[in-house]
Short mmCIF file of C-alpha atoms and ligand atoms in Angstrom, two decimals:
data_model
loop_
_atom_site.label_atom_id
_atom_site.label_comp_id
_atom_site.label_asym_id
_atom_site.label_seq_id
_atom_site.Cartn_x
_atom_site.Cartn_y
_atom_site.Cartn_z
CA MET A 200 17.16 60.18 87.64
CA SER A 201 20.16 62.18 86.61
CA GLU A 202 20.61 65.80 87.47
CA ALA A 203 18.24 68.16 85.70
CA ALA A 204 19.66 70.17 82.82
CA GLY A 205 19.67 73.66 84.23
CA ALA A 206 21.53 76.88 83.89
CA SER A 207 24.60 75.05 85.17
CA SER A 208 24.90 72.59 82.26
CA ALA A 209 27.12 73.46 79.36
CA LEU A 210 25.70 75.20 76.32
CA VAL A 211 25.89 72.70 73.48
CA LEU A 212 24.12 74.53 70.70
CA GLU A 213 23.70 78.23 70.11
CA ALA A 214 22.00 79.76 67.12
CA GLU A 215 21.94 83.49 66.65
CA GLY A 216 19.75 85.44 64.27
CA LEU A 217 19.33 82.75 61.63
CA HIS A 218 17.77 83.74 58.34
CA LYS A 219 17.18 81.76 55.20
CA ALA A 220 15.53 82.75 51.95
CA PHE A 221 14.61 80.65 48.93
CA ALA A 222 13.70 81.86 45.50
CA ILE A 223 10.11 80.76 45.12
CA SER A 224 8.69 81.56 41.65
CA ARG A 225 11.81 83.71 41.18
CA GLU A 226 10.83 85.86 44.16
CA PRO A 227 13.13 85.47 47.16
CA ARG A 228 11.05 84.50 50.17
CA GLU A 229 12.41 84.37 53.70
CA VAL A 230 11.33 81.12 55.26
CA VAL A 231 13.39 81.48 58.45
CA ARG A 232 13.36 84.98 59.82
CA GLY A 233 15.70 85.69 62.70
CA VAL A 234 15.68 82.55 64.84
CA SER A 235 17.89 82.33 67.92
CA LEU A 236 18.10 79.30 70.15
CA GLN A 237 20.20 77.98 73.01
CA VAL A 238 20.31 74.36 74.06
CA ARG A 239 22.18 72.95 77.04
CA GLN A 240 23.61 69.52 77.55
CA GLY A 241 20.95 66.95 78.48
CA GLU A 242 18.04 69.03 77.23
CA PHE A 243 15.26 67.71 75.02
CA VAL A 244 13.93 70.63 73.01
CA ALA A 245 11.16 70.58 70.43
CA ILE A 246 10.42 73.08 67.71
CA MET A 247 6.81 72.88 66.80
CA GLY A 248 4.76 74.58 64.10
CA PRO A 249 2.52 74.00 61.12
CA SER A 250 3.64 72.56 57.80
CA GLY A 251 5.74 75.01 55.82
CA CYS A 252 6.64 77.27 58.76
CA GLY A 253 10.36 76.58 58.23
CA LYS A 254 11.15 73.82 60.76
CA SER A 255 13.18 71.57 58.48
CA THR A 256 14.98 74.54 56.96
CA LEU A 257 15.93 75.65 60.47
CA LEU A 258 17.05 72.18 61.53
CA HIS A 259 19.24 71.86 58.44
CA MET A 260 20.95 75.12 59.32
CA LEU A 261 21.44 73.94 62.92
CA GLY A 262 23.02 70.75 61.64
CA GLY A 263 25.48 72.25 59.21
CA LEU A 264 23.53 71.05 56.16
CA SER A 265 22.45 74.42 54.85
CA GLN A 266 24.26 77.71 55.06
CA PRO A 267 22.18 80.49 56.61
CA GLY A 268 21.67 83.73 54.73
CA ALA A 269 22.53 85.48 57.99
CA GLY A 270 23.32 84.46 61.54
CA ARG A 271 25.51 81.78 62.99
CA VAL A 272 25.41 78.36 64.61
CA LEU A 273 27.82 77.27 67.31
CA ILE A 274 28.06 73.70 68.50
CA GLN A 275 30.22 73.34 71.58
CA GLY A 276 31.72 76.67 70.66
CA THR A 277 32.57 75.77 67.05
CA ASP A 278 31.11 78.20 64.54
CA LEU A 279 29.90 75.75 61.88
CA TYR A 280 29.84 78.01 58.87
CA GLN A 281 33.31 79.36 59.52
CA LEU A 282 34.70 75.87 58.86
CA SER A 283 35.94 74.78 55.44
CA ASP A 284 33.58 72.40 53.58
CA ARG A 285 35.84 69.52 54.42
CA ASP A 286 36.07 70.35 58.11
CA LEU A 287 32.33 70.99 58.28
CA ALA A 288 31.62 67.57 56.75
CA ALA A 289 33.90 65.94 59.32
CA PHE A 290 32.40 67.94 62.17
CA ARG A 291 28.91 66.95 61.09
CA ARG A 292 29.80 63.31 60.89
CA ASN A 293 31.40 63.33 64.28
CA GLN A 294 29.43 65.78 66.39
CA ILE A 295 25.92 65.85 64.94
CA GLY A 296 23.53 62.90 64.81
CA PHE A 297 20.60 63.13 62.41
CA VAL A 298 17.32 61.26 62.62
CA PHE A 299 14.96 61.75 59.68
CA GLN A 300 11.31 60.96 59.12
CA PHE A 301 12.06 58.26 56.55
CA PHE A 302 14.89 56.59 58.49
CA ASN A 303 17.33 56.81 55.53
CA LEU A 304 18.82 53.41 56.30
CA LEU A 305 20.73 51.70 53.50
CA PRO A 306 18.60 48.75 52.41
CA SER A 307 21.48 46.49 51.40
CA LEU A 308 23.20 46.71 54.79
CA THR A 309 22.18 44.95 57.99
CA ALA A 310 20.97 47.00 60.93
CA ALA A 311 24.37 46.71 62.62
CA GLU A 312 26.19 47.75 59.43
CA ASN A 313 23.92 50.76 59.09
CA VAL A 314 24.63 51.72 62.69
CA MET A 315 28.39 51.40 62.34
CA LEU A 316 28.63 53.30 59.06
CA PRO A 317 29.23 56.83 60.43
CA TYR A 318 31.64 55.43 62.99
CA ARG A 319 33.61 53.63 60.31
CA LEU A 320 33.75 56.70 58.10
CA GLU A 321 35.06 58.70 61.00
CA ARG A 322 37.71 56.10 61.95
CA GLU A 323 38.73 55.98 58.29
CA ARG A 324 39.32 59.69 58.34
CA VAL A 325 41.24 59.73 61.61
CA TRP A 326 43.23 56.52 61.14
CA PRO A 327 43.35 55.81 57.40
CA LEU A 328 46.13 53.25 57.85
CA ARG A 329 44.88 51.41 60.87
CA GLY A 330 43.47 48.54 58.85
CA LEU A 331 42.08 45.41 60.45
CA GLY A 332 41.42 46.55 64.00
CA ARG A 333 39.06 49.19 62.73
CA ASP A 334 36.22 46.91 61.74
CA ARG A 335 36.26 45.04 65.03
CA ASP A 336 36.17 48.35 66.78
CA ALA A 337 33.19 49.54 64.72
CA ARG A 338 31.31 46.29 65.27
CA GLN A 339 31.84 46.52 68.97
CA ARG A 340 30.71 50.12 69.12
CA ALA A 341 27.58 49.35 67.05
CA ALA A 342 26.72 46.42 69.33
CA GLU A 343 27.19 48.62 72.39
CA VAL A 344 24.82 51.30 71.11
CA MET A 345 22.25 48.80 69.85
CA ASN A 346 22.22 47.01 73.21
CA LEU A 347 21.72 50.30 74.99
CA LEU A 348 18.73 50.98 72.74
CA GLY A 349 17.17 47.55 73.22
CA LEU A 350 17.97 46.39 69.66
CA ARG A 351 20.16 43.44 70.56
CA GLY A 352 18.29 40.89 68.43
CA LEU A 353 18.18 42.97 65.27
CA GLN A 354 21.85 43.31 64.42
CA GLY A 355 21.81 40.92 61.46
CA HIS A 356 18.48 41.98 59.97
CA ARG A 357 18.11 44.20 56.95
CA PRO A 358 15.87 47.28 57.25
CA GLU A 359 13.06 45.70 55.19
CA GLU A 360 12.91 42.83 57.66
CA ILE A 361 12.16 44.96 60.69
CA ALA A 362 9.15 47.01 61.80
CA GLY A 363 9.00 50.78 61.22
CA GLY A 364 9.35 51.67 64.89
CA GLU A 365 12.39 49.45 65.21
CA ARG A 366 13.86 50.88 62.02
CA GLN A 367 13.66 54.31 63.52
CA ARG A 368 15.34 53.06 66.69
CA VAL A 369 18.11 51.68 64.48
CA ALA A 370 18.36 55.14 62.92
CA VAL A 371 18.65 56.62 66.43
CA ALA A 372 21.44 54.13 67.16
CA ARG A 373 23.21 55.24 63.98
CA ALA A 374 22.84 58.86 65.05
CA LEU A 375 24.51 58.08 68.37
CA VAL A 376 27.33 55.84 67.26
CA THR A 377 29.97 58.56 66.99
CA ASP A 378 28.94 59.97 70.37
CA PRO A 379 27.83 63.32 68.90
CA ALA A 380 27.36 66.53 70.85
CA VAL A 381 23.79 66.87 69.66
CA VAL A 382 21.08 64.80 67.99
CA LEU A 383 18.76 66.57 65.53
CA ALA A 384 15.51 64.81 64.70
CA ASP A 385 13.10 65.88 61.96
CA GLU A 386 9.60 64.41 62.50
CA PRO A 387 11.13 61.19 63.81
CA THR A 388 7.71 59.65 64.39
CA GLY A 389 6.07 61.04 61.26
CA THR A 390 5.56 57.72 59.51
CA LEU A 391 5.10 55.54 62.59
CA ASP A 392 1.93 54.26 64.21
CA TYR A 393 1.08 55.32 67.76
CA HIS A 394 2.99 52.55 69.53
CA GLY A 395 6.02 52.70 67.26
CA GLY A 396 6.14 56.47 67.65
CA ARG A 397 5.80 56.32 71.40
CA ALA A 398 8.66 53.83 71.67
CA VAL A 399 10.93 56.17 69.70
CA LEU A 400 9.96 59.17 71.84
CA GLU A 401 10.43 57.24 75.09
CA LEU A 402 13.84 56.28 73.80
CA LEU A 403 14.82 59.88 73.00
CA LEU A 404 13.60 60.95 76.42
CA LYS A 405 15.58 58.24 78.16
CA LEU A 406 18.71 59.25 76.24
CA CYS A 407 18.38 62.79 77.57
CA ARG A 408 17.53 61.89 81.13
CA GLN A 409 19.86 58.98 81.66
CA GLU A 410 22.66 59.58 79.20
CA GLN A 411 22.68 63.39 79.22
CA ARG A 412 22.16 63.43 75.46
CA THR A 413 21.11 66.71 73.89
CA ILE A 414 18.23 66.51 71.43
CA VAL A 415 16.50 69.02 69.19
CA MET A 416 13.40 67.63 67.49
CA VAL A 417 11.07 69.32 65.04
CA THR A 418 7.47 68.24 64.70
CA HIS A 419 4.03 69.53 63.82
CA ASP A 420 2.40 67.17 66.32
CA VAL A 421 1.42 68.28 69.83
CA ARG A 422 1.65 64.88 71.46
CA THR A 423 5.11 64.40 70.02
CA ALA A 424 6.30 67.85 71.06
CA ALA A 425 5.00 67.31 74.60
CA TYR A 426 7.76 64.76 75.25
CA ALA A 427 10.26 67.61 75.21
CA GLU A 428 10.92 69.78 78.24
CA ARG A 429 10.95 72.95 76.19
CA VAL A 430 8.85 73.63 73.11
CA SER A 431 9.49 76.54 70.80
CA ILE A 432 6.43 77.49 68.81
CA MET A 433 7.38 78.43 65.26
CA VAL A 434 5.06 80.38 62.99
CA ASP A 435 5.94 81.83 59.64
CA GLY A 436 9.69 81.48 60.03
CA GLU A 437 9.84 82.88 63.55
CA ILE A 438 9.87 81.44 67.04
CA ARG A 439 6.94 83.16 68.66
CA GLU A 440 7.19 81.67 72.13
CA THR A 441 9.04 79.00 74.05
CA VAL A 442 6.94 76.97 76.46
CA ASP A 443 8.67 75.36 79.41
CA LEU A 444 6.94 72.05 80.12
CA GLY A 445 9.41 70.99 82.80
CA ARG A 446 11.04 67.61 83.07
CA ARG A 447 7.90 65.67 83.84
CA SER A 448 7.50 62.13 82.69
CA VAL A 449 3.73 62.26 82.14
CA HIS A 450 3.09 64.24 79.00
CA ASP A 451 0.20 66.54 79.52
CA THR A 452 -0.51 68.38 76.28
CA ALA A 453 -2.92 70.89 77.87
CA PRO A 454 -0.40 73.68 78.68
CA LEU A 455 1.05 73.43 75.20
CA LEU A 456 -2.36 73.35 73.50
CA GLU A 457 -3.32 76.43 75.43
CA ARG A 458 -0.26 78.36 74.17
CA LEU A 459 -0.69 77.08 70.62
CA SER A 460 -4.23 78.37 70.49
CA ALA A 461 -2.97 81.73 71.69
CA HIS A 462 -0.95 81.82 68.46
CA GLY A 463 -3.93 80.82 66.38
CA LEU A 464 -2.70 77.23 65.87
N1 ATP B 1419 15.20 74.01 48.78
C1 ATP B 1419 14.11 74.79 48.76
N2 ATP B 1419 13.84 75.60 47.71
C2 ATP B 1419 12.74 76.39 47.67
N3 ATP B 1419 11.86 76.45 48.67
C3 ATP B 1419 12.06 75.67 49.74
C4 ATP B 1419 13.19 74.81 49.85
N4 ATP B 1419 13.13 74.16 51.05
C5 ATP B 1419 12.02 74.61 51.65
N5 ATP B 1419 11.37 75.53 50.88
C6 ATP B 1419 10.13 76.23 51.23
O1 ATP B 1419 10.34 76.84 52.49
C7 ATP B 1419 9.18 76.76 53.29
C8 ATP B 1419 9.51 76.08 54.60
O2 ATP B 1419 9.84 74.71 54.33
P1 ATP B 1419 10.24 73.68 55.46
O3 ATP B 1419 10.49 72.39 54.77
O4 ATP B 1419 11.32 74.25 56.29
O5 ATP B 1419 8.89 73.61 56.31
P2 ATP B 1419 8.49 72.65 57.50
O6 ATP B 1419 8.05 73.48 58.62
O7 ATP B 1419 9.58 71.67 57.74
O8 ATP B 1419 7.21 71.89 56.88
P3 ATP B 1419 6.73 70.38 57.09
O9 ATP B 1419 6.06 70.33 58.44
O10 ATP B 1419 5.73 70.19 55.99
O11 ATP B 1419 7.89 69.47 56.98
C9 ATP B 1419 8.15 76.04 52.45
O12 ATP B 1419 7.32 76.97 51.85
C10 ATP B 1419 8.97 75.30 51.43
O13 ATP B 1419 8.25 75.10 50.26
MG1 MG B 1420 9.77 69.61 57.53
#
């Protein structure tokens, strides 16, 4: 196993004092209320809490998709919301991998084409005139990532032709193709059955342990959260406690359940 992510690994993501309010029935309501978070390279962190507590809103702010009302987000030292829209879009494409509950794969593209899409867009931006070589490059990179994720046989299949669990692994491959600093996953197992979900979680875990990937996942599910080494319990827009589960490979939910019940969950 690779070296444990500890105080010595680099800080990849830092959030300070994040707030977000939405106008709900014309009344502004704060749905994220002063969240701070630090994540180091190679860490697998979960943010867990009940429906509506603000998890997705928080994750969108962490990923440069939604401007906070207050606070800031730094990824590898870059202050996301100080960037211009154009630079933020490029930064997001290059340095942040997203995995969503509903996969968001393009149905008309093959699995490999879906995986290479962000990579191609990025090459396009960096080398607009490079022409032919680019596609070969993208294909090769997609194949590399898909092989790493055990998806070798699925390259030519369209999303509708593959099982849900595999679709989500294709979405993980797409999230990794540009070699981002951090992967953000929002209920990545939410629509999967037990086995499909477990395969996705085992994959995320392996990416952290063996590839030193950095992953922040939000979920309302205890068994899902227990794959992470650190679980922040979110209630009502705030992180109430962070539980350190350690880097074990057997996922005992008992310590987490105990802390959740202390918060009335
Ligand atoms: N764009 C928006 N406009 C208005 N209200 C919103 C918006 N996005 C989220 N909210 C509200 O903010 C609160 C938090 O939503 P959020 O989606 O972050 O919760 P969540 O913890 O991800 O829930 P779930 O587990 O159901 O996905 C909810 O009350 C939601 O209705
Ligand atoms: Mg959500």
